[in-house]
Structures are given as structure tokens and as C-alpha cells.
PDB file of C-alpha atoms in Angstrom:
ATOM      1  CA  MET A   1      -0.515   0.026   0.038  1.00 52.00           C
ATOM      2  CA  THR A   2       1.399   3.360  -1.016  1.00 69.00           C
ATOM      3  CA  SER A   3       1.806   5.881   1.736  1.00 77.00           C
ATOM      4  CA  PRO A   4      -0.409   9.178   1.600  1.00 82.00           C
ATOM      5  CA  TYR A   5       2.773  11.155   2.414  1.00 84.00           C
ATOM      6  CA  GLY A   6       4.442  10.402  -0.918  1.00 83.00           C
ATOM      7  CA  PRO A   7       7.741   8.538  -1.559  1.00 85.00           C
ATOM      8  CA  SER A   8       9.365   9.083   1.928  1.00 85.00           C
ATOM      9  CA  GLY A   9       5.942   8.295   3.610  1.00 85.00           C
ATOM     10  CA  ARG A  10       6.977   5.477   5.643  1.00 89.00           C
ATOM     11  CA  PHE A  11       9.429   7.478   7.701  1.00 90.00           C
ATOM     12  CA  VAL A  12       6.673  10.013   7.913  1.00 92.00           C
ATOM     13  CA  GLU A  13       4.291   7.586   9.550  1.00 92.00           C
ATOM     14  CA  ARG A  14       6.853   6.133  11.975  1.00 92.00           C
ATOM     15  CA  PHE A  15       8.014   9.482  13.137  1.00 94.00           C
ATOM     16  CA  LEU A  16       4.281  10.804  13.629  1.00 92.00           C
ATOM     17  CA  ASP A  17       3.473   7.149  15.575  1.00 91.00           C
ATOM     18  CA  ARG A  18       6.757   7.806  17.892  1.00 92.00           C
ATOM     19  CA  LEU A  19       5.816  11.217  18.249  1.00 91.00           C
ATOM     20  CA  ALA A  20       1.990  10.149  19.410  1.00 90.00           C
ATOM     21  CA  GLN A  21       3.400   8.127  22.010  1.00 89.00           C
ATOM     22  CA  PHE A  22       5.757  11.050  23.826  1.00 88.00           C
ATOM     23  CA  ARG A  23       5.046  12.226  27.119  1.00 82.00           C
ATOM     24  CA  LEU A  24       5.419  16.431  27.847  1.00 81.00           C
ATOM     25  CA  GLU A  25       9.034  15.677  29.217  1.00 83.00           C
ATOM     26  CA  ASP A  26      10.039  14.146  26.116  1.00 87.00           C
ATOM     27  CA  PHE A  27       8.867  17.417  24.022  1.00 86.00           C
ATOM     28  CA  GLU A  28      10.737  19.392  26.748  1.00 87.00           C
ATOM     29  CA  ALA A  29      14.109  18.146  26.276  1.00 90.00           C
ATOM     30  CA  VAL A  30      13.751  18.364  22.309  1.00 91.00           C
ATOM     31  CA  VAL A  31      12.948  22.236  22.750  1.00 91.00           C
ATOM     32  CA  ARG A  32      16.188  22.234  25.317  1.00 89.00           C
ATOM     33  CA  ARG A  33      17.993  20.448  22.759  1.00 90.00           C
ATOM     34  CA  TRP A  34      17.120  23.031  19.839  1.00 90.00           C
ATOM     35  CA  ARG A  35      17.703  25.671  22.477  1.00 88.00           C
ATOM     36  CA  ALA A  36      20.901  24.545  23.512  1.00 85.00           C
ATOM     37  CA  THR A  37      22.511  24.234  19.675  1.00 80.00           C
ATOM     38  CA  LEU A  38      20.520  24.815  16.852  1.00 74.00           C
ATOM     39  CA  ARG A  39      17.695  27.696  17.536  1.00 67.00           C
ATOM     40  CA  ASP A  40      20.560  30.799  16.537  1.00 69.00           C
ATOM     41  CA  SER A  41      22.358  28.892  14.085  1.00 74.00           C
ATOM     42  CA  ASP A  42      22.330  30.579  10.424  1.00 85.00           C
ATOM     43  CA  ALA A  43      22.548  26.536   9.048  1.00 88.00           C
ATOM     44  CA  TRP A  44      19.006  26.513  10.997  1.00 89.00           C
ATOM     45  CA  TYR A  45      17.697  29.054   8.987  1.00 88.00           C
ATOM     46  CA  ALA A  46      19.000  27.744   5.932  1.00 91.00           C
ATOM     47  CA  ALA A  47      18.152  24.288   6.292  1.00 93.00           C
ATOM     48  CA  GLU A  48      14.467  25.728   6.842  1.00 92.00           C
ATOM     49  CA  ASP A  49      14.418  27.368   3.665  1.00 94.00           C
ATOM     50  CA  ALA A  50      16.220  24.428   1.698  1.00 95.00           C
ATOM     51  CA  VAL A  51      12.908  22.100   2.845  1.00 95.00           C
ATOM     52  CA  GLY A  52      10.506  24.958   1.140  1.00 93.00           C
ATOM     53  CA  ASP A  53      12.523  24.868  -1.946  1.00 95.00           C
ATOM     54  CA  ALA A  54      12.205  21.213  -1.912  1.00 94.00           C
ATOM     55  CA  VAL A  55       8.722  21.005  -1.598  1.00 94.00           C
ATOM     56  CA  ALA A  56       8.171  23.364  -4.039  1.00 93.00           C
ATOM     57  CA  ARG A  57      10.498  21.290  -6.009  1.00 94.00           C
ATOM     58  CA  ALA A  58       8.528  18.086  -5.677  1.00 92.00           C
ATOM     59  CA  ARG A  59       4.981  19.395  -5.643  1.00 94.00           C
ATOM     60  CA  ARG A  60       4.373  17.953  -2.448  1.00 93.00           C
ATOM     61  CA  ASP A  61       3.043  21.606  -1.077  1.00 90.00           C
ATOM     62  CA  GLY A  62      -0.612  19.808  -0.385  1.00 90.00           C
ATOM     63  CA  VAL A  63       0.884  16.513   1.465  1.00 91.00           C
ATOM     64  CA  MET A  64       2.604  19.066   3.474  1.00 91.00           C
ATOM     65  CA  TRP A  65      -0.560  20.474   4.697  1.00 92.00           C
ATOM     66  CA  THR A  66      -1.968  17.196   5.346  1.00 90.00           C
ATOM     67  CA  VAL A  67       1.027  16.300   7.280  1.00 90.00           C
ATOM     68  CA  GLN A  68       1.075  19.360   9.257  1.00 90.00           C
ATOM     69  CA  ASP A  69      -2.720  18.906   9.879  1.00 89.00           C
ATOM     70  CA  ARG A  70      -1.702  15.413  11.207  1.00 90.00           C
ATOM     71  CA  ILE A  71       0.965  17.158  13.531  1.00 89.00           C
ATOM     72  CA  TYR A  72      -1.759  19.244  14.943  1.00 88.00           C
ATOM     73  CA  GLU A  73      -3.978  16.102  15.657  1.00 87.00           C
ATOM     74  CA  VAL A  74      -1.087  14.353  17.299  1.00 87.00           C
ATOM     75  CA  PHE A  75      -0.513  17.475  19.889  1.00 82.00           C
ATOM     76  CA  ARG A  76      -4.080  18.256  20.654  1.00 79.00           C
ATOM     77  CA  GLY A  77      -4.839  14.050  20.952  1.00 74.00           C
ATOM     78  CA  SER A  78      -2.002  13.746  23.200  1.00 68.00           C
ATOM     79  CA  THR A  79      -3.054  12.524  27.005  1.00 65.00           C
ATOM     80  CA  TRP A  80      -0.660  15.189  28.426  1.00 60.00           C
ATOM     81  CA  TYR A  81      -2.628  18.144  26.401  1.00 60.00           C
ATOM     82  CA  GLU A  82      -6.062  16.491  27.218  1.00 62.00           C
ATOM     83  CA  GLN A  83      -5.396  16.767  31.285  1.00 62.00           C
ATOM     84  CA  ARG A  84      -4.766  20.288  31.032  1.00 63.00           C
ATOM     85  CA  PRO A  85      -7.303  22.249  33.025  1.00 62.00           C
ATOM     86  CA  PRO A  86      -9.678  24.227  30.576  1.00 68.00           C
ATOM     87  CA  GLY A  87      -8.596  27.745  30.089  1.00 65.00           C
ATOM     88  CA  THR A  88      -5.082  26.947  31.102  1.00 61.00           C
ATOM     89  CA  PRO A  89      -3.008  28.621  28.099  1.00 55.00           C
ATOM     90  CA  VAL A  90      -0.088  26.689  26.036  1.00 56.00           C
ATOM     91  CA  ALA A  91       3.248  27.016  27.237  1.00 57.00           C
ATOM     92  CA  PRO A  92       6.029  28.556  24.870  1.00 53.00           C
ATOM     93  CA  SER A  93       7.626  25.175  25.161  1.00 73.00           C
ATOM     94  CA  GLU A  94       4.831  23.315  23.929  1.00 77.00           C
ATOM     95  CA  MET A  95       4.332  25.555  20.657  1.00 81.00           C
ATOM     96  CA  ALA A  96       8.157  25.380  20.185  1.00 87.00           C
ATOM     97  CA  ALA A  97       7.661  21.256  20.604  1.00 88.00           C
ATOM     98  CA  GLN A  98       5.054  21.539  17.741  1.00 89.00           C
ATOM     99  CA  TYR A  99       6.824  23.833  15.499  1.00 92.00           C
ATOM    100  CA  LEU A 100      10.389  21.126  15.894  1.00 94.00           C
ATOM    101  CA  ALA A 101       7.938  18.478  15.460  1.00 94.00           C
ATOM    102  CA  THR A 102       6.530  20.236  12.181  1.00 94.00           C
ATOM    103  CA  THR A 103       9.909  21.127  10.958  1.00 94.00           C
ATOM    104  CA  ALA A 104      11.288  17.671  11.086  1.00 95.00           C
ATOM    105  CA  VAL A 105       8.186  15.879   9.837  1.00 95.00           C
ATOM    106  CA  VAL A 106       8.183  18.176   6.636  1.00 95.00           C
ATOM    107  CA  ALA A 107      11.699  17.276   6.187  1.00 95.00           C
ATOM    108  CA  LEU A 108      11.348  13.778   6.125  1.00 94.00           C
ATOM    109  CA  LEU A 109       8.160  14.817   3.943  1.00 93.00           C
ATOM    110  CA  VAL A 110      11.287  15.872   1.313  1.00 94.00           C
ATOM    111  CA  ALA A 111      13.972  13.635   2.312  1.00 92.00           C
ATOM    112  CA  ASP A 112      13.871  11.695  -0.380  1.00 90.00           C
ATOM    113  CA  VAL A 113      14.864  14.848  -2.308  1.00 91.00           C
ATOM    114  CA  LEU A 114      16.689  17.003   0.113  1.00 90.00           C
ATOM    115  CA  PRO A 115      20.699  17.068   0.803  1.00 91.00           C
ATOM    116  CA  GLY A 116      21.318  15.028   4.070  1.00 90.00           C
ATOM    117  CA  VAL A 117      22.827  17.897   5.679  1.00 91.00           C
ATOM    118  CA  VAL A 118      19.506  19.731   5.649  1.00 93.00           C
ATOM    119  CA  LEU A 119      17.872  16.873   6.947  1.00 93.00           C
ATOM    120  CA  GLY A 120      20.532  16.453   9.729  1.00 92.00           C
ATOM    121  CA  VAL A 121      20.286  19.787  11.097  1.00 92.00           C
ATOM    122  CA  LEU A 122      16.378  20.115  10.842  1.00 94.00           C
ATOM    123  CA  TYR A 123      16.040  16.393  12.675  1.00 94.00           C
ATOM    124  CA  ALA A 124      19.074  17.152  15.235  1.00 93.00           C
ATOM    125  CA  PRO A 125      16.383  18.202  17.930  1.00 94.00           C
ATOM    126  CA  PHE A 126      14.547  14.597  17.857  1.00 94.00           C
ATOM    127  CA  ARG A 127      18.283  12.915  17.116  1.00 91.00           C
ATOM    128  CA  ASP A 128      18.289  11.285  20.565  1.00 91.00           C
ATOM    129  CA  ALA A 129      14.478  10.694  21.396  1.00 92.00           C
ATOM    130  CA  ILE A 130      13.423   8.789  17.743  1.00 92.00           C
ATOM    131  CA  PRO A 131      16.789   8.036  15.947  1.00 90.00           C
ATOM    132  CA  LEU A 132      16.623   7.704  12.156  1.00 88.00           C
ATOM    133  CA  ALA A 133      17.494   4.329  11.878  1.00 86.00           C
ATOM    134  CA  GLU A 134      14.655   3.819  14.233  1.00 85.00           C
ATOM    135  CA  LEU A 135      12.427   4.864  11.681  1.00 84.00           C
ATOM    136  CA  ALA A 136      14.474   3.008   8.944  1.00 77.00           C
ATOM    137  CA  LEU A 137      13.394  -0.035  11.254  1.00 56.00           C
ATOM    138  CA  GLY A 138      16.374  -2.258  10.788  1.00 49.00           C
ATOM    139  CA  GLY A 139      17.741  -0.358   7.644  1.00 46.00           C
ATOM    140  CA  THR A 140      21.322   1.418   7.485  1.00 40.00           C
ATOM    141  CA  VAL A 141      22.111   3.865   9.978  1.00 32.00           C
ATOM    142  CA  ALA A 142      20.938   7.100   8.922  1.00 38.00           C
ATOM    143  CA  LEU A 143      22.590  10.086  10.547  1.00 39.00           C
ATOM    144  CA  GLU A 144      26.069   9.854  12.231  1.00 35.00           C
ATOM    145  CA  PRO A 145      26.423  10.975  16.163  1.00 36.00           C
ATOM    146  CA  GLY A 146      26.926  14.661  16.624  1.00 38.00           C
ATOM    147  CA  VAL A 147      26.459  15.404  12.571  1.00 38.00           C
ATOM    148  CA  ALA A 148      24.483  18.419  13.356  1.00 38.00           C
ATOM    149  CA  ASP A 149      26.748  19.807  15.765  1.00 39.00           C
ATOM    150  CA  ARG A 150      29.125  20.252  13.215  1.00 39.00           C
ATOM    151  CA  PRO A 151      29.119  23.171  10.883  1.00 38.00           C
ATOM    152  CA  PRO A 152      27.770  22.407   7.379  1.00 37.00           C
ATOM    153  CA  GLY A 153      30.384  21.907   5.316  1.00 37.00           C
ATOM    154  CA  GLU A 154      31.754  18.863   7.705  1.00 38.00           C
ATOM    155  CA  GLN A 155      28.618  17.328   7.807  1.00 36.00           C
ATOM    156  CA  ALA A 156      27.870  13.803   5.717  1.00 35.00           C
ATOM    157  CA  ARG A 157      25.190  11.170   6.315  1.00 37.00           C
ATOM    158  CA  GLU A 158      23.542   8.745   5.005  1.00 37.00           C
ATOM    159  CA  ASP A 159      19.911   8.617   4.207  1.00 38.00           C
ATOM    160  CA  LEU A 160      17.365   6.620   5.128  1.00 38.00           C
ATOM    161  CA  ASP A 161      18.031   4.025   1.954  1.00 37.00           C
ATOM    162  CA  GLY A 162      21.772   4.025   2.854  1.00 38.00           C
ATOM    163  CA  ARG A 163      23.160   6.265   0.047  1.00 36.00           C
ATOM    164  CA  ALA A 164      25.903   8.635   1.238  1.00 35.00           C
ATOM    165  CA  TRP A 165      25.174  12.255   1.343  1.00 36.00           C
ATOM    166  CA  HIS A 166      28.416  14.459   1.510  1.00 29.00           C
TER     167      HIS A 166
END
């Protein structure tokens, strides 16, 4: 059966499944990692631009909106979200977590047409919580440890199907 999320859909679906199991503490760790290492990096913003270009080139903007709606459902359907007292405002870390999850899943959506360094940068906040190798389910290790912490010109990775990107 073909994924509704396109050629990289199996990775998107596995990411969404794992994300739906997160607790609030898991999201807080992701946000801390992003704030500590990537938030103010030019590489982060360049990678966001590259993903937008890849979505346009691959003509996956419609699918992108579908996956963004799914992220919204994952967050609003989470136990931790539903157990908040009515009228409780959303914490800034919750908003940041949703932004980071959306950014990562859109990068996964176009992983088949995206340079590995870009995927490495945008997926880095989730690298420890949901390793890319876990999304590949026994496939080749997808991202070298510490790759997002190195300057973009020094980053290399193997994509989810095992091809080397440099």
C-alpha cells in the first residue's frame, strides 16, 4: 500500500507514530536541545529555506498541509494536552515543540529529494528521542552521531536508504 505522504511516507508515518507516544517531558528535552545548539544557527534557517524549496520542487505542498494537520492532531490528542485544566494557556515550550515537530516531519516528507545535511540539521532536536535508524526499521544507520553539531560543510550522512550524502 502506498503512503499518503509520498515516497518518504513510511518515515513520516513512523515519526508520527513515535511522536504520538511522547510525554510532555520528552518534548521539553527536544526543545532544550534545539535551544542549546541550533536555535540561533544560520544553518537552521538555511535548512528551513532548503526544505521549502524541496517541497516546491517536489510539488508536495498539498501533502505538506496534510502532514501539518496530522501534527496538530498528534499534539491536541496527546494525553498531556487533554489533561490540562480548561483555559490553561499553552506554554511556550509546547508551541516550540509543535514547531520543531512540524519542521522535522516536513523535512522527512521530502527526505528523498533533500540534501542529507539539511535533514540532519532539522532533525537534530529529535535525534536522541527518535533516532533516524529507528524510523528505517533495521535499515542503514541514517545519521552520524553529532552530525548536526558540526558546521554544515563538514557534515555527512547516509540517507534512510543507505546512500551516502556529503
